[in-house]
Coordinates of C-alpha atoms in Angstrom, one line a residue:
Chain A
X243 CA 0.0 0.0 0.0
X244 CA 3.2 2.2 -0.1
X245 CA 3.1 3.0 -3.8
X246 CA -0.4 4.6 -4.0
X247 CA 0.3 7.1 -0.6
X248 CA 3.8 7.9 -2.4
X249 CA 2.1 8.7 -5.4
X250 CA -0.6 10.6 -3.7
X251 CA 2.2 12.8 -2.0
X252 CA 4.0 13.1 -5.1
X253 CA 0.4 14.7 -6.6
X254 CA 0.2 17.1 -3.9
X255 CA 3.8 18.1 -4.8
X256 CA 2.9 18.3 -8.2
X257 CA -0.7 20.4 -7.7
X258 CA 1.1 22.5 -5.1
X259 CA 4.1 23.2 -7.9
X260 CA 1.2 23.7 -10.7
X261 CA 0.2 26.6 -8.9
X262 CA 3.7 28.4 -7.9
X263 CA 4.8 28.1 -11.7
X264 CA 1.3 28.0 -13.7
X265 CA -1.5 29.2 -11.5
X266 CA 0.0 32.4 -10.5
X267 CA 0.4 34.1 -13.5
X268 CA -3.5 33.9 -13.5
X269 CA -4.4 34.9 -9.6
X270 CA -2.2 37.7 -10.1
X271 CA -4.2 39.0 -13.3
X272 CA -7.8 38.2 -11.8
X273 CA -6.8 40.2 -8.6
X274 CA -5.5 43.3 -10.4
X275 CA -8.6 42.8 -12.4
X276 CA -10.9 42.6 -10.3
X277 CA -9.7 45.6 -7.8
X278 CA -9.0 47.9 -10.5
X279 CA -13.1 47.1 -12.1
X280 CA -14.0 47.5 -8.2
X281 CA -12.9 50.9 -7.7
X282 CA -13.1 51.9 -11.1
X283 CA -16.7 51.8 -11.1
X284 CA -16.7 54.3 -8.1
X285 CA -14.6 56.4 -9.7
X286 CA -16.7 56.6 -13.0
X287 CA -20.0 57.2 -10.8
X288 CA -17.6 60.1 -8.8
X289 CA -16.8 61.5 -11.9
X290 CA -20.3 61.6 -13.6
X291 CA -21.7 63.6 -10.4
X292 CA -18.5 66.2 -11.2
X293 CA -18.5 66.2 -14.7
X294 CA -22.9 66.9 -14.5
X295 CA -22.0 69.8 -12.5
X296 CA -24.8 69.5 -10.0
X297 CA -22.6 67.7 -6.9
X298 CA -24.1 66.0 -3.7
X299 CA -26.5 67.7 -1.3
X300 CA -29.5 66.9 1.4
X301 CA -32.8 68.8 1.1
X302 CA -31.2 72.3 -0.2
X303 CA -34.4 72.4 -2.6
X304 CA -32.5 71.0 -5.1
X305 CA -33.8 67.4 -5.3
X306 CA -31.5 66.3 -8.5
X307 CA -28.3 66.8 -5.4
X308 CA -29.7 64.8 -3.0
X309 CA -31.0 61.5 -6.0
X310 CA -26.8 61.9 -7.0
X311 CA -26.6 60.8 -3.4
X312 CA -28.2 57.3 -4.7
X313 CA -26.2 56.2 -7.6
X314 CA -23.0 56.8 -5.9
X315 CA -23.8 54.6 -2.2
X316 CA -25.5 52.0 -4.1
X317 CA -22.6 51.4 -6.4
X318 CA -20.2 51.8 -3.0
X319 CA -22.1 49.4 -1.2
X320 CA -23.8 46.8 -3.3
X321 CA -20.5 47.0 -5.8
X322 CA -17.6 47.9 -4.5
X323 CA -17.9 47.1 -1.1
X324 CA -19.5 43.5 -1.3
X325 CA -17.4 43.0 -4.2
X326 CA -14.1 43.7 -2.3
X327 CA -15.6 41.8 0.7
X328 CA -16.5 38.5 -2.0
X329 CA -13.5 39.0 -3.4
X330 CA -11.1 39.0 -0.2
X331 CA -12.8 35.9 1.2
X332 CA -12.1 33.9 -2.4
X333 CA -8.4 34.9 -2.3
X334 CA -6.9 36.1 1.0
X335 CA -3.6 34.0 1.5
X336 CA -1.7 35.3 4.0
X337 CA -3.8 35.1 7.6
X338 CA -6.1 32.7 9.5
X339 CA -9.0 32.4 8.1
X340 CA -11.2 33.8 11.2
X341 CA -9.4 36.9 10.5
X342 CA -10.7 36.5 7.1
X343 CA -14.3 35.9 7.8
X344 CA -14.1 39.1 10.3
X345 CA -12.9 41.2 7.4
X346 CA -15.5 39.8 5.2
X347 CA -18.0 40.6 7.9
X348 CA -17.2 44.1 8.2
X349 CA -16.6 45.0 4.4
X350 CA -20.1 43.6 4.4
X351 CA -21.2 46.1 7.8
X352 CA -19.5 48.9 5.6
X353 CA -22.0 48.3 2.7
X354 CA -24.9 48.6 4.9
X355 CA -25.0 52.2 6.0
X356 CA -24.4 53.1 1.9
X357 CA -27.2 50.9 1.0
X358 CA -28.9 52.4 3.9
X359 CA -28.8 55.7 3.1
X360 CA -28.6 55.5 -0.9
X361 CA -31.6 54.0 -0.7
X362 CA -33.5 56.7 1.7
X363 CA -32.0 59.4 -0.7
X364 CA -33.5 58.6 -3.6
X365 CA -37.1 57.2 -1.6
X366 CA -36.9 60.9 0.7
X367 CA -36.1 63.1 -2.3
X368 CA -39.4 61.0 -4.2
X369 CA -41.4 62.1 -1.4
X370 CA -40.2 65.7 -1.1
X371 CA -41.8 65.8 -4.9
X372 CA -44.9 63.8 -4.5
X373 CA -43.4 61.8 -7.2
X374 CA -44.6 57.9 -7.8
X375 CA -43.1 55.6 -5.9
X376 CA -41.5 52.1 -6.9
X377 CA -43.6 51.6 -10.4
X378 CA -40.1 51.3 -12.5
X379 CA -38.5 47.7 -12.6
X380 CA -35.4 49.0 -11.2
X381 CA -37.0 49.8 -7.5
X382 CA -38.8 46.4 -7.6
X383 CA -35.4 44.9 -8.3
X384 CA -33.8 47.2 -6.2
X385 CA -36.3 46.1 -3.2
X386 CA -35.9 41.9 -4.1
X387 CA -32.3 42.5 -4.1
X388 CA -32.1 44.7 -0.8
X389 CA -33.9 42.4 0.9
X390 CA -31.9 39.0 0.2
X391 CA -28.9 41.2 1.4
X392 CA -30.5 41.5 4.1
X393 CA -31.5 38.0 4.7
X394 CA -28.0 36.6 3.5
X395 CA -26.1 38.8 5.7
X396 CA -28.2 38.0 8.9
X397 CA -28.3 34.4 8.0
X398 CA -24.4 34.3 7.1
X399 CA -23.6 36.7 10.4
X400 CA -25.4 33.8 12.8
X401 CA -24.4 30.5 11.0
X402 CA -20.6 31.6 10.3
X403 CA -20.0 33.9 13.4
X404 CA -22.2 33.4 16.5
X405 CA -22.5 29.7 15.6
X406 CA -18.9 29.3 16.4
X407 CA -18.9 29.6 19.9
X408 CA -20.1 26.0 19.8
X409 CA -17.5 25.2 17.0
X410 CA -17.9 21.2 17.3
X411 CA -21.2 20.6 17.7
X412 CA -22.5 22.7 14.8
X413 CA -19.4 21.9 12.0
X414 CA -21.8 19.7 10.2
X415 CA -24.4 21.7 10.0
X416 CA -22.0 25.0 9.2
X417 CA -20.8 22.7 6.3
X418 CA -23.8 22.5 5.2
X419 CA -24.8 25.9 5.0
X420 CA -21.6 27.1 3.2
X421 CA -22.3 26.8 -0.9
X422 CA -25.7 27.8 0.1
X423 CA -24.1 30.9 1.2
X424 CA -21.7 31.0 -1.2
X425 CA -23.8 30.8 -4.6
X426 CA -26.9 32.9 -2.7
X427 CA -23.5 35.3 -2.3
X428 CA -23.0 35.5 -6.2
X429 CA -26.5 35.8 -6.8
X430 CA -27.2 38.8 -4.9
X431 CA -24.1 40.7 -6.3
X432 CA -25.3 39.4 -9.9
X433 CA -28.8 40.8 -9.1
X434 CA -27.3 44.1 -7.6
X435 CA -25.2 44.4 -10.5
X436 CA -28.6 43.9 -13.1
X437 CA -30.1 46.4 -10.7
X438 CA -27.6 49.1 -11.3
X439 CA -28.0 48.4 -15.3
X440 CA -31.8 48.8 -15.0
X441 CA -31.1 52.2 -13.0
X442 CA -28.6 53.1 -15.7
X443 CA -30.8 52.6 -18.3
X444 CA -33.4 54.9 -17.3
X445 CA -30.7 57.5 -16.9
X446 CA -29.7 56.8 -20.0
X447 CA -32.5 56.6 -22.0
X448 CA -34.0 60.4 -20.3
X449 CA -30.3 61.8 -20.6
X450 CA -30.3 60.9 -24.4
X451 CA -34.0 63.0 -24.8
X452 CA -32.2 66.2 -23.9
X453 CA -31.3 68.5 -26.7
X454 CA -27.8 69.8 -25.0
X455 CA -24.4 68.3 -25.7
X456 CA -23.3 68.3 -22.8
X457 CA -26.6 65.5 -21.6
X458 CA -25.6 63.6 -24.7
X459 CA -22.1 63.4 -23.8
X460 CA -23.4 62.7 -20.3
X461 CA -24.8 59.2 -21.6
X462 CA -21.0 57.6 -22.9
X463 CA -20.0 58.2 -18.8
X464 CA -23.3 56.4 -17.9
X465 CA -22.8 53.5 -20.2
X466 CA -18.9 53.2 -19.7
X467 CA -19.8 52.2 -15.9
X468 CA -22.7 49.9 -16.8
X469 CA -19.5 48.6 -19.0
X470 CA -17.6 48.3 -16.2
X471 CA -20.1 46.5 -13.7
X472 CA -21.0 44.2 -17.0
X473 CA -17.2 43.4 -16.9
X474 CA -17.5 42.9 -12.7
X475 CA -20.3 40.6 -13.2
X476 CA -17.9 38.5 -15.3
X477 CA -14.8 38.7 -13.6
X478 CA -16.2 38.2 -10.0
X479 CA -18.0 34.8 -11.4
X480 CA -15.2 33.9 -12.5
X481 CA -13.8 34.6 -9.4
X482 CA -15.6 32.9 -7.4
X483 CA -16.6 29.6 -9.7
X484 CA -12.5 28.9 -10.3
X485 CA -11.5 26.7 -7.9
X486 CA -7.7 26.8 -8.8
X487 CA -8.3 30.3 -7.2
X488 CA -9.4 29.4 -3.9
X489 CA -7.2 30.2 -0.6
X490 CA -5.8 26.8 1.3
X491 CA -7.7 24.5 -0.6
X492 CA -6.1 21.6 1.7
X493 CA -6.7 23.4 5.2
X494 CA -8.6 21.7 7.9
X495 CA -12.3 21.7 6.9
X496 CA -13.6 22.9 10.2
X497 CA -11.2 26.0 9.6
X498 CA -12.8 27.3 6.4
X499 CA -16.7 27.2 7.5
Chain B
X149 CA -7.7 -3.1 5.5
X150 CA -10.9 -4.6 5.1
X151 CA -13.0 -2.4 7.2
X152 CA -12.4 1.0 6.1
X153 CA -12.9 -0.4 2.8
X154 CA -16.4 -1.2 4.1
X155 CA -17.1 2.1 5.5
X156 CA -16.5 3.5 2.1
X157 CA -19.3 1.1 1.1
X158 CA -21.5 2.1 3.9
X159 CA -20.7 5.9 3.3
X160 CA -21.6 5.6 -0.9
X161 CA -24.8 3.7 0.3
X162 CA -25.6 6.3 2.8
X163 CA -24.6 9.3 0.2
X164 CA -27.4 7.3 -2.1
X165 CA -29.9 6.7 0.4
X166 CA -29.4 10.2 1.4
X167 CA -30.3 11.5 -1.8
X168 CA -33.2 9.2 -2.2
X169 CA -34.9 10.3 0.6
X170 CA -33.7 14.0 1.2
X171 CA -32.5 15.4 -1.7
X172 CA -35.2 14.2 -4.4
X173 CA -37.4 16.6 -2.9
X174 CA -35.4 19.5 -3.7
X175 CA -34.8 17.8 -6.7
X176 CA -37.9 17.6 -7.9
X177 CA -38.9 21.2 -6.7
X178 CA -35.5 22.7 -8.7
X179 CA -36.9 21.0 -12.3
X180 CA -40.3 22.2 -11.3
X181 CA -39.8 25.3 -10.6
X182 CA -37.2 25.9 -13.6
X183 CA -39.2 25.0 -16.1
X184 CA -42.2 26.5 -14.9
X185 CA -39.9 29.7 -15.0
X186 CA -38.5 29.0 -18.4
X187 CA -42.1 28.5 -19.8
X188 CA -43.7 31.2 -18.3
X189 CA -41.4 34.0 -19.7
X190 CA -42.0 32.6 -23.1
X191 CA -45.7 32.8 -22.5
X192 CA -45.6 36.1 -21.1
X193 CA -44.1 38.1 -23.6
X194 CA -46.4 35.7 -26.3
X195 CA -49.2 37.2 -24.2
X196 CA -47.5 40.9 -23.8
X197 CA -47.5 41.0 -27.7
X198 CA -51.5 39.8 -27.9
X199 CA -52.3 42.3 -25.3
X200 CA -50.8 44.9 -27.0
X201 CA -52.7 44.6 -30.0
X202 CA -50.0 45.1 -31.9
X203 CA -48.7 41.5 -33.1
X204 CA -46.0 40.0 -35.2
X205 CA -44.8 41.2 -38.8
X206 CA -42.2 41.6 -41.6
X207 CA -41.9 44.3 -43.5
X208 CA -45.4 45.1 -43.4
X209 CA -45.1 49.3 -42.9
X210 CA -45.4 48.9 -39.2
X211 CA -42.5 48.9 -37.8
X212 CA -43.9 47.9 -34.4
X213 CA -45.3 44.7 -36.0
X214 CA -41.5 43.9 -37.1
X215 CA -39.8 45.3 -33.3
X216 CA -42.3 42.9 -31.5
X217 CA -40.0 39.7 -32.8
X218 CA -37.5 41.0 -31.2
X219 CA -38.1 40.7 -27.2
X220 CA -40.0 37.3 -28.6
X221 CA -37.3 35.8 -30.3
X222 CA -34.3 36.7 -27.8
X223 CA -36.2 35.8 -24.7
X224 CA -37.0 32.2 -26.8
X225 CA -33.4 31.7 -27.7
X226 CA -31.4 33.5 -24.8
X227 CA -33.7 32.5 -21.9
X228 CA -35.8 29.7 -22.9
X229 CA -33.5 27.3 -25.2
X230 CA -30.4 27.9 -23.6
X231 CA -31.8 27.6 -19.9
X232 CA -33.5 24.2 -21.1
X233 CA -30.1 23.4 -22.4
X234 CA -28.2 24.2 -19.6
X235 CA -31.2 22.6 -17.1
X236 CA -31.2 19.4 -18.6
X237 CA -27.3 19.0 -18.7
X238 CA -27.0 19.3 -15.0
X239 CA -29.9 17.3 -13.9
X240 CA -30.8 14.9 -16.8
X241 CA -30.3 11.3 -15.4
X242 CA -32.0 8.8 -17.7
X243 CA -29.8 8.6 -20.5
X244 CA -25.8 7.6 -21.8
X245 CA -23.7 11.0 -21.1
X246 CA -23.3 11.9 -25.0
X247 CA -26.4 11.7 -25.3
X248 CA -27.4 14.5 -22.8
X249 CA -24.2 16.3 -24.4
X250 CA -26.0 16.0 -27.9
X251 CA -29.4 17.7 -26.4
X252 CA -27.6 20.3 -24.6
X253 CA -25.9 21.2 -28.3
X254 CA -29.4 20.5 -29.4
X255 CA -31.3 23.3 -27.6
X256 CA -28.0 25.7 -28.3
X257 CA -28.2 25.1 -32.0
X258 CA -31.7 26.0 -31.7
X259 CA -31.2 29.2 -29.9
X260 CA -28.9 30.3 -32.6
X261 CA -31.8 31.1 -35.8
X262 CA -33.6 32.7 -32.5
X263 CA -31.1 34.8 -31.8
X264 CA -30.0 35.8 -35.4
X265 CA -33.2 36.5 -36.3
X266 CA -34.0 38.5 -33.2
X267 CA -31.3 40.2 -33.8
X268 CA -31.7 41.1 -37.7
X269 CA -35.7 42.1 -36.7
X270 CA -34.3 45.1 -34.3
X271 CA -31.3 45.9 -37.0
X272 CA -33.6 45.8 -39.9
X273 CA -36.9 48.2 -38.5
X274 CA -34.1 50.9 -36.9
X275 CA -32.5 50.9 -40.5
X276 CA -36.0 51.1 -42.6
X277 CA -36.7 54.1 -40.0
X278 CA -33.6 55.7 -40.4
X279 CA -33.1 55.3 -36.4
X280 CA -29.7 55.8 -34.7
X281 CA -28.4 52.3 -34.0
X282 CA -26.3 51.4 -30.9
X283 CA -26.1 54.1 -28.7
X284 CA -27.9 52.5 -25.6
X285 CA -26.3 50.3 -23.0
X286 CA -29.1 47.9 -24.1
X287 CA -27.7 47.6 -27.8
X288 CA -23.8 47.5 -25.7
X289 CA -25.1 44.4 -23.5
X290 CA -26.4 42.7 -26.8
X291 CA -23.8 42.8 -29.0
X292 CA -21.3 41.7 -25.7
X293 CA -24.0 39.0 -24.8
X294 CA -23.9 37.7 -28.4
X295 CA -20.1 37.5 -28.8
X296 CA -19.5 35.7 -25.8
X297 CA -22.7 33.3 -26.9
X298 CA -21.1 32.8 -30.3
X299 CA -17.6 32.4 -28.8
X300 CA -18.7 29.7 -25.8
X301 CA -20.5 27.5 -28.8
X302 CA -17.6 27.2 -31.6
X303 CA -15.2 26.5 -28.3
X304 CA -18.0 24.1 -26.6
X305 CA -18.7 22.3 -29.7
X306 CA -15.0 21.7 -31.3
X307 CA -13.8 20.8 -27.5
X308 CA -16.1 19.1 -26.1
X309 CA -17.9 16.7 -29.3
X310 CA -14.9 17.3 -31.9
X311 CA -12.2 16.4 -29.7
X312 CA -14.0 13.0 -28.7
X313 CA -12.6 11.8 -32.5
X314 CA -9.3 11.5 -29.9
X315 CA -10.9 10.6 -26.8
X316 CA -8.1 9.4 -25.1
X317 CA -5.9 12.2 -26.2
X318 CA -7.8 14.8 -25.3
X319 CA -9.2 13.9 -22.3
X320 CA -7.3 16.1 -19.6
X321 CA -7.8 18.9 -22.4
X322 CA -11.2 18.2 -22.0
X323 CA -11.2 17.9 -18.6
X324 CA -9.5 21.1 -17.7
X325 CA -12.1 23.4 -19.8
X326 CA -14.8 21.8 -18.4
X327 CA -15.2 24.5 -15.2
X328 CA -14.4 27.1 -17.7
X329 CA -17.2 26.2 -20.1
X330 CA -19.7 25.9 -17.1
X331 CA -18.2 29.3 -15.5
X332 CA -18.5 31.4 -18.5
X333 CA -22.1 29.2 -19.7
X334 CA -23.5 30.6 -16.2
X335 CA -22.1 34.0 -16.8
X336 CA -23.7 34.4 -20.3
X337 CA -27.2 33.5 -19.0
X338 CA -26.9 35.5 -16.2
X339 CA -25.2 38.7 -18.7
X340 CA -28.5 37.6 -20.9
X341 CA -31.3 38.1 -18.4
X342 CA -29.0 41.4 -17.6
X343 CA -29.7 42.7 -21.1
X344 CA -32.9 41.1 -21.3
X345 CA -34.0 43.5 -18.1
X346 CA -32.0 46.6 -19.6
X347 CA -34.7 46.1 -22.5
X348 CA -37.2 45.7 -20.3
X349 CA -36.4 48.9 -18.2
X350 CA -36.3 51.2 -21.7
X351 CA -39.6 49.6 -23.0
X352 CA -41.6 49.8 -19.5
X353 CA -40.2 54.0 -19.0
X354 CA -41.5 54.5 -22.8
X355 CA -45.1 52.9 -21.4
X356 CA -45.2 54.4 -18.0
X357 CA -45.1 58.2 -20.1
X358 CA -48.2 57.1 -22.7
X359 CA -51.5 58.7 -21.3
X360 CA -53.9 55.6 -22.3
X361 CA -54.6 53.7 -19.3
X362 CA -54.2 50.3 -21.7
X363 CA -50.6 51.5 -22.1
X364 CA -49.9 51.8 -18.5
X365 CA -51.2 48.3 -17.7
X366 CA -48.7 46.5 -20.4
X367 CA -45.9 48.2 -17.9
X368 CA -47.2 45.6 -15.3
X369 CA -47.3 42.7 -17.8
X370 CA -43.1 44.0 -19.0
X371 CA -42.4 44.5 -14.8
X372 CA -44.1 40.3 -14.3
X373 CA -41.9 39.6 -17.0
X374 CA -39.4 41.2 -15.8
X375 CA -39.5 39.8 -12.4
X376 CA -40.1 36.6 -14.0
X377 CA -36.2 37.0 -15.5
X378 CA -34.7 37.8 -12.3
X379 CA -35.8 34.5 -10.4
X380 CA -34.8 32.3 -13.4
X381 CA -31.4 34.0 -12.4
X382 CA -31.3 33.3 -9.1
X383 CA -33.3 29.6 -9.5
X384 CA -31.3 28.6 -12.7
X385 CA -27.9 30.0 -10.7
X386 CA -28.9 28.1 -7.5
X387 CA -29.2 24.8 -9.7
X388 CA -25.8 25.4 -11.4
X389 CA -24.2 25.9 -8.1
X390 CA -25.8 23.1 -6.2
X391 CA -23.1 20.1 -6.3
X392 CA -26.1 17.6 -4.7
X393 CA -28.2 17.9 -7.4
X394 CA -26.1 17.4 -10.3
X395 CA -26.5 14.0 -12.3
X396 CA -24.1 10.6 -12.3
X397 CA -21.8 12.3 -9.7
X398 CA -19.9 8.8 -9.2
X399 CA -19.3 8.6 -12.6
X400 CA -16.0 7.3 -14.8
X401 CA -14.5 11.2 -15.6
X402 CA -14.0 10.3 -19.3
X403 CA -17.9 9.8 -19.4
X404 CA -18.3 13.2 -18.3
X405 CA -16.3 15.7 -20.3

């Protein structure tokens, strides 16, 4: 029975070499990727509430200042934020991974307050101008995906986190729970992401209707950052699907729930 | 070295018994739920088209008649075929593995006149009305979503049913773009109900600003529809995901790629 355990040995030499020489190349690449898309998407939505000229502002009678409030925490929490947060969890290889969950944790308690308060700009400043509320697709979506946040992060916070204090007794069932997480984890950023092109689009499609340049020109800035969260979406799943990627695939299982 | 041997035994007939009693269930409840999801946004734009009053046509003056294929034909090939295909991949467990590799090319190969023609319908009615063509982040998505569609294909069908002329040759090839193919496969559905709700969004803020009251009520039918989109997302990305309910998971790997 000697030969087989060599050769298993021997294949966890060979997997481990794979990555140094091979593997690599391609984390290296995803993660500039992915953290360049991440904060370039808050940039872009900085730089189209400059480049409009009307800036941020709270009930100053100048409703379109306090809706730019909207836009930009929705894409800092839902986006950046959770994206960051999904995207140090994936990769992170150089702590414990308690420390790991904890920053993923509080990435995620970061996003909140933005989503928070995005979402109480644009509802207060609907109210301020006895405006219709949630008709459009976008705040249904916007409400579906706010709430399985919601659910996901209370759900993940108890099972992950308060569950450990009994750290034997509920491995099992913390196994259990994890690619439920996990792919309800993707789905909720996907959502959030087809969200944000929905809200996009309606900017878009009202910005284009405007007879100055400067509106039109307005709408290549709007549709280069749905480009980028289009790109997000795609990089992030692959992120998260490739399991060549994945930080201490050989750790103790009980470790990594 | 008899009896851990046996647990092994125990432990497959427990995974088996597991799934027979536990998991079918879910299982059952997945396929239900998919394809009453796949069907119904099929049937719901059929019926958004009748309830318009508007119908189907080619060339026949009305340029509406002619648009109307297009949110028809894309949702058919983009949503329905290719989420059949993809559905029946991971669960189908009747049948020898080529065969379920030749209905999942099948459905694809089915998808593609749907598409093409789709896409000609939209090309064709904004060129006969002298429209601008691509400036919105829908058209963007589109023409993205259809590269990456046509791209996945050519690669799916030369690796995984040209490459079996060499089976034994090609079978670590094979095996090795198998995540990839099902990574990027998810990500194109999911970038397709994306552009899919981007269409949506433009066509239901056009509706919403019509005075007739008949107008106003097709924006509920495009929101259902809609809505109907975003939980064959998160449904059809759940199934993907799931490990437990994906078919012959004991199975010889050569079978499988």
């Amino acid at each position: 029975m000697a030969k087989p355990k060599a050769h298993r040995q021997n294949r966890q030499y060979d997997d481990d070499d794979e990555f140094t020489t091979c593997n690599w190349m391609e984390y290296v690449l995803v993660v500039v990727l992915s953290c360049s898309l991440l904060v370039a998407a808050l940039i872009l939505v900085l730089f189209w509430t400059l480049y409009s000229g009307v800036g941020y502002g709270w009930r100053e009678g100048n409703f379109e200042k306090q809706f730019n409030l909207h836009p930009t925490l929705m894409i800092a929490g839902f986006v950046t934020l959770s994206g960051f947060s999904m995207l140090l969890y994936r990769i992170s290889r150089c702590c414990r991974h308690i420390f790991v969950k904890l920053f993923h944790t509080f990435f995620h308690i970061l996003a909140i307050p933005c989503i928070a308060l995005g979402f109480y700009a644009v509802f207060d400043s609907k109210m301020l101008q006895s405006h219709n509320h949630f008709y459009s697709l976008h705040s249904w979506m916007g409400l579906v995906t706010m709430g399985m946040f919601a659910l996901q992060f209370v759900f993940g916070f108890f099972s992950f986190l308060v569950l450990l204090c009994c750290e034997g007794a509920t491995a099992a069932c913390r196994a259990a729970f994890v690619p439920i997480h996990a792919s309800f984890g993707t789905t909720i950023f996907m959502l959030a992401v087809a969200t944000c092109l929905t809200g996009l689009t309606q900017k878009s499609s009202k910005l284009y209707n405007y007879s100055e340049i400067s509106k039109k020109n307005e709408v290549i800035i709007v549709n280069a950052l749905a480009m980028v969260l289009v790109a997000l979406g795609i990089v992030l799943s692959y992120v998260v699907n490739r399991h060549s990627l994945r930080a201490n695939k050989g750790s103790i299982i009980s470790e990594r729930l």
